[in-house]
mmCIF file of C-alpha atoms in Angstrom:
data_model
loop_
_atom_site.group_PDB
_atom_site.id
_atom_site.type_symbol
_atom_site.label_atom_id
_atom_site.label_comp_id
_atom_site.label_asym_id
_atom_site.label_seq_id
_atom_site.Cartn_x
_atom_site.Cartn_y
_atom_site.Cartn_z
ATOM 1 C CA UNK A 1 24.337 9.663 -0.655
ATOM 2 C CA UNK A 2 22.849 10.325 -4.588
ATOM 3 C CA UNK A 3 24.840 7.811 -6.776
ATOM 4 C CA UNK A 4 23.643 5.498 -3.699
ATOM 5 C CA UNK A 5 19.779 6.034 -3.466
ATOM 6 C CA UNK A 6 20.739 6.080 -7.922
ATOM 7 C CA UNK A 7 21.026 2.155 -7.184
ATOM 8 C CA UNK A 8 18.687 1.775 -5.737
ATOM 9 C CA UNK A 9 15.803 3.134 -7.516
ATOM 10 C CA UNK A 10 18.446 1.315 -10.703
ATOM 11 C CA UNK A 11 17.475 -2.437 -8.371
ATOM 12 C CA UNK A 12 14.209 -1.428 -8.482
ATOM 13 C CA UNK A 13 13.974 0.026 -4.606
ATOM 14 C CA UNK A 14 11.924 2.956 -4.996
ATOM 15 C CA UNK A 15 8.598 1.920 -2.805
ATOM 16 C CA UNK A 16 10.651 0.240 -0.194
ATOM 17 C CA UNK A 17 11.730 3.905 -0.190
ATOM 18 C CA UNK A 18 9.435 5.940 -0.438
ATOM 19 C CA UNK A 19 7.470 4.088 2.304
ATOM 20 C CA UNK A 20 10.360 4.524 4.418
ATOM 21 C CA UNK A 21 10.003 8.168 4.004
ATOM 22 C CA UNK A 22 6.570 7.991 4.747
ATOM 23 C CA UNK A 23 6.968 6.524 8.549
ATOM 24 C CA UNK A 24 10.360 8.753 9.253
ATOM 25 C CA UNK A 25 8.532 12.215 8.286
ATOM 26 C CA UNK A 26 5.582 13.716 10.379
ATOM 27 C CA UNK A 27 2.954 12.235 8.527
ATOM 28 C CA UNK A 28 -0.878 11.366 10.257
ATOM 29 C CA UNK A 29 -1.834 8.301 10.629
ATOM 30 C CA UNK A 30 -5.361 7.529 9.423
ATOM 31 C CA UNK A 31 -7.418 4.493 9.022
ATOM 32 C CA UNK A 32 -8.035 3.997 5.846
ATOM 33 C CA UNK A 33 -9.974 0.874 3.673
ATOM 34 C CA UNK A 34 -9.442 -0.655 0.162
ATOM 35 C CA UNK A 35 -10.659 -3.030 -1.656
ATOM 36 C CA UNK A 36 -7.858 -6.039 -1.547
ATOM 37 C CA UNK A 37 -6.196 -5.445 -5.275
ATOM 38 C CA UNK A 38 -5.977 -8.390 -8.109
ATOM 39 C CA UNK A 39 -3.846 -10.318 -8.268
ATOM 40 C CA UNK A 40 -1.128 -9.609 -11.256
ATOM 41 C CA UNK A 41 -2.722 -5.367 -11.050
ATOM 42 C CA UNK A 42 0.925 -4.908 -8.890
ATOM 43 C CA UNK A 43 2.609 -1.624 -10.504
ATOM 44 C CA UNK A 44 6.138 -3.421 -8.935
ATOM 45 C CA UNK A 45 7.796 -5.126 -7.989
ATOM 46 C CA UNK A 46 11.608 -5.890 -6.826
ATOM 47 C CA UNK A 47 13.749 -8.897 -4.441
ATOM 48 C CA UNK A 48 13.300 -9.192 -1.093
ATOM 49 C CA UNK A 49 16.125 -9.217 0.808
ATOM 50 C CA UNK A 50 17.198 -12.388 0.668
ATOM 51 C CA UNK A 51 17.142 -12.346 -3.025
ATOM 52 C CA UNK A 52 14.721 -16.005 -2.811
ATOM 53 C CA UNK A 53 11.526 -13.725 -3.801
ATOM 54 C CA UNK A 54 9.895 -10.797 -4.477
ATOM 55 C CA UNK A 55 7.713 -8.754 -2.666
ATOM 56 C CA UNK A 56 4.231 -7.068 -5.070
ATOM 57 C CA UNK A 57 3.662 -3.378 -5.085
ATOM 58 C CA UNK A 58 0.581 -1.877 -5.898
ATOM 59 C CA UNK A 59 -1.654 1.677 -6.031
ATOM 60 C CA UNK A 60 -5.017 1.516 -4.554
ATOM 61 C CA UNK A 61 -7.431 4.009 -4.018
ATOM 62 C CA UNK A 62 -8.046 3.999 -0.384
ATOM 63 C CA UNK A 63 -10.839 5.345 2.170
ATOM 64 C CA UNK A 64 -11.621 6.629 5.705
ATOM 65 C CA UNK A 65 -14.082 6.952 7.130
ATOM 66 C CA UNK A 66 -15.277 10.181 6.679
ATOM 67 C CA UNK A 67 -15.190 9.275 2.688
ATOM 68 C CA UNK A 68 -11.832 11.048 1.222
ATOM 69 C CA UNK A 69 -10.368 9.537 -1.247
ATOM 70 C CA UNK A 70 -6.491 8.846 -2.142
ATOM 71 C CA UNK A 71 -3.872 6.329 -2.987
ATOM 72 C CA UNK A 72 -1.899 4.560 -1.699
ATOM 73 C CA UNK A 73 1.281 2.108 -1.824
ATOM 74 C CA UNK A 74 1.330 -0.585 -0.425
ATOM 75 C CA UNK A 75 4.197 -3.573 -0.492
ATOM 76 C CA UNK A 76 2.473 -7.305 -0.507
ATOM 77 C CA UNK A 77 6.035 -9.129 1.278
ATOM 78 C CA UNK A 78 7.053 -12.601 -0.338
ATOM 79 C CA UNK A 79 3.339 -12.647 -2.550
ATOM 80 C CA UNK A 80 0.790 -10.826 -4.814
ATOM 81 C CA UNK A 81 -2.707 -9.932 -3.166
ATOM 82 C CA UNK A 82 -5.663 -12.281 -4.123
ATOM 83 C CA UNK A 83 -7.924 -10.184 -4.320
ATOM 84 C CA UNK A 84 -10.271 -10.936 -2.360
ATOM 85 C CA UNK A 85 -12.334 -8.648 0.145
ATOM 86 C CA UNK A 86 -11.128 -5.470 1.895
ATOM 87 C CA UNK A 87 -7.927 -4.281 3.518
ATOM 88 C CA UNK A 88 -8.218 -2.438 6.443
ATOM 89 C CA UNK A 89 -4.915 -0.251 5.994
ATOM 90 C CA UNK A 90 -3.176 1.505 8.740
ATOM 91 C CA UNK A 91 -2.282 5.410 6.642
ATOM 92 C CA UNK A 92 0.794 7.585 6.742
ATOM 93 C CA UNK A 93 1.516 9.529 3.337
ATOM 94 C CA UNK A 94 1.134 8.056 0.114
ATOM 95 C CA UNK A 95 2.325 4.540 1.571
ATOM 96 C CA UNK A 96 -0.151 2.462 3.502
ATOM 97 C CA UNK A 97 2.400 0.718 6.801
ATOM 98 C CA UNK A 98 0.923 -1.957 8.076
ATOM 99 C CA UNK A 99 -2.694 -3.395 6.932
ATOM 100 C CA UNK A 100 -5.326 -6.664 7.312
ATOM 101 C CA UNK A 101 -7.930 -8.346 5.977
ATOM 102 C CA UNK A 102 -10.948 -7.616 6.662
ATOM 103 C CA UNK A 103 -14.419 -7.765 6.566
ATOM 104 C CA UNK A 104 -16.724 -6.542 3.970
ATOM 105 C CA UNK A 105 -18.770 -4.940 5.895
ATOM 106 C CA UNK A 106 -16.628 -3.336 8.410
ATOM 107 C CA UNK A 107 -15.474 -0.314 6.646
ATOM 108 C CA UNK A 108 -17.340 2.377 7.019
ATOM 109 C CA UNK A 109 -20.185 2.782 5.147
ATOM 110 C CA UNK A 110 -19.132 6.417 3.541
ATOM 111 C CA UNK A 111 -15.989 4.546 2.527
ATOM 112 C CA UNK A 112 -17.420 1.437 0.490
ATOM 113 C CA UNK A 113 -20.192 4.692 -1.101
ATOM 114 C CA UNK A 114 -17.010 6.807 -1.726
ATOM 115 C CA UNK A 115 -15.358 3.967 -3.629
ATOM 116 C CA UNK A 116 -18.555 2.414 -5.312
ATOM 117 C CA UNK A 117 -19.130 -0.665 -3.707
#
């Protein structure tokens, strides 16, 4: 198991393992918001499961509706972020398990203030 985990980390799959761990551990799910990351600002990338493309890993500061900020890992599957607008993120632990683009007016004022936007 340790050797298998080490091989996955060496192959660049660490972010995927983090995402899986955040999904299976009993972390509460919370809605957070963040500006979409800039293109090319990804922390890492790794080959997708088909080997035909890449997944891009971003570390973003996100805030909840009370203005509490934490860093989240977001994985963009098969494409980079376009850097446009905001994201509404369903977060568990340190990972965004689902996200969607949203209008800049949608994030609560406390979240925008906390992120200086």
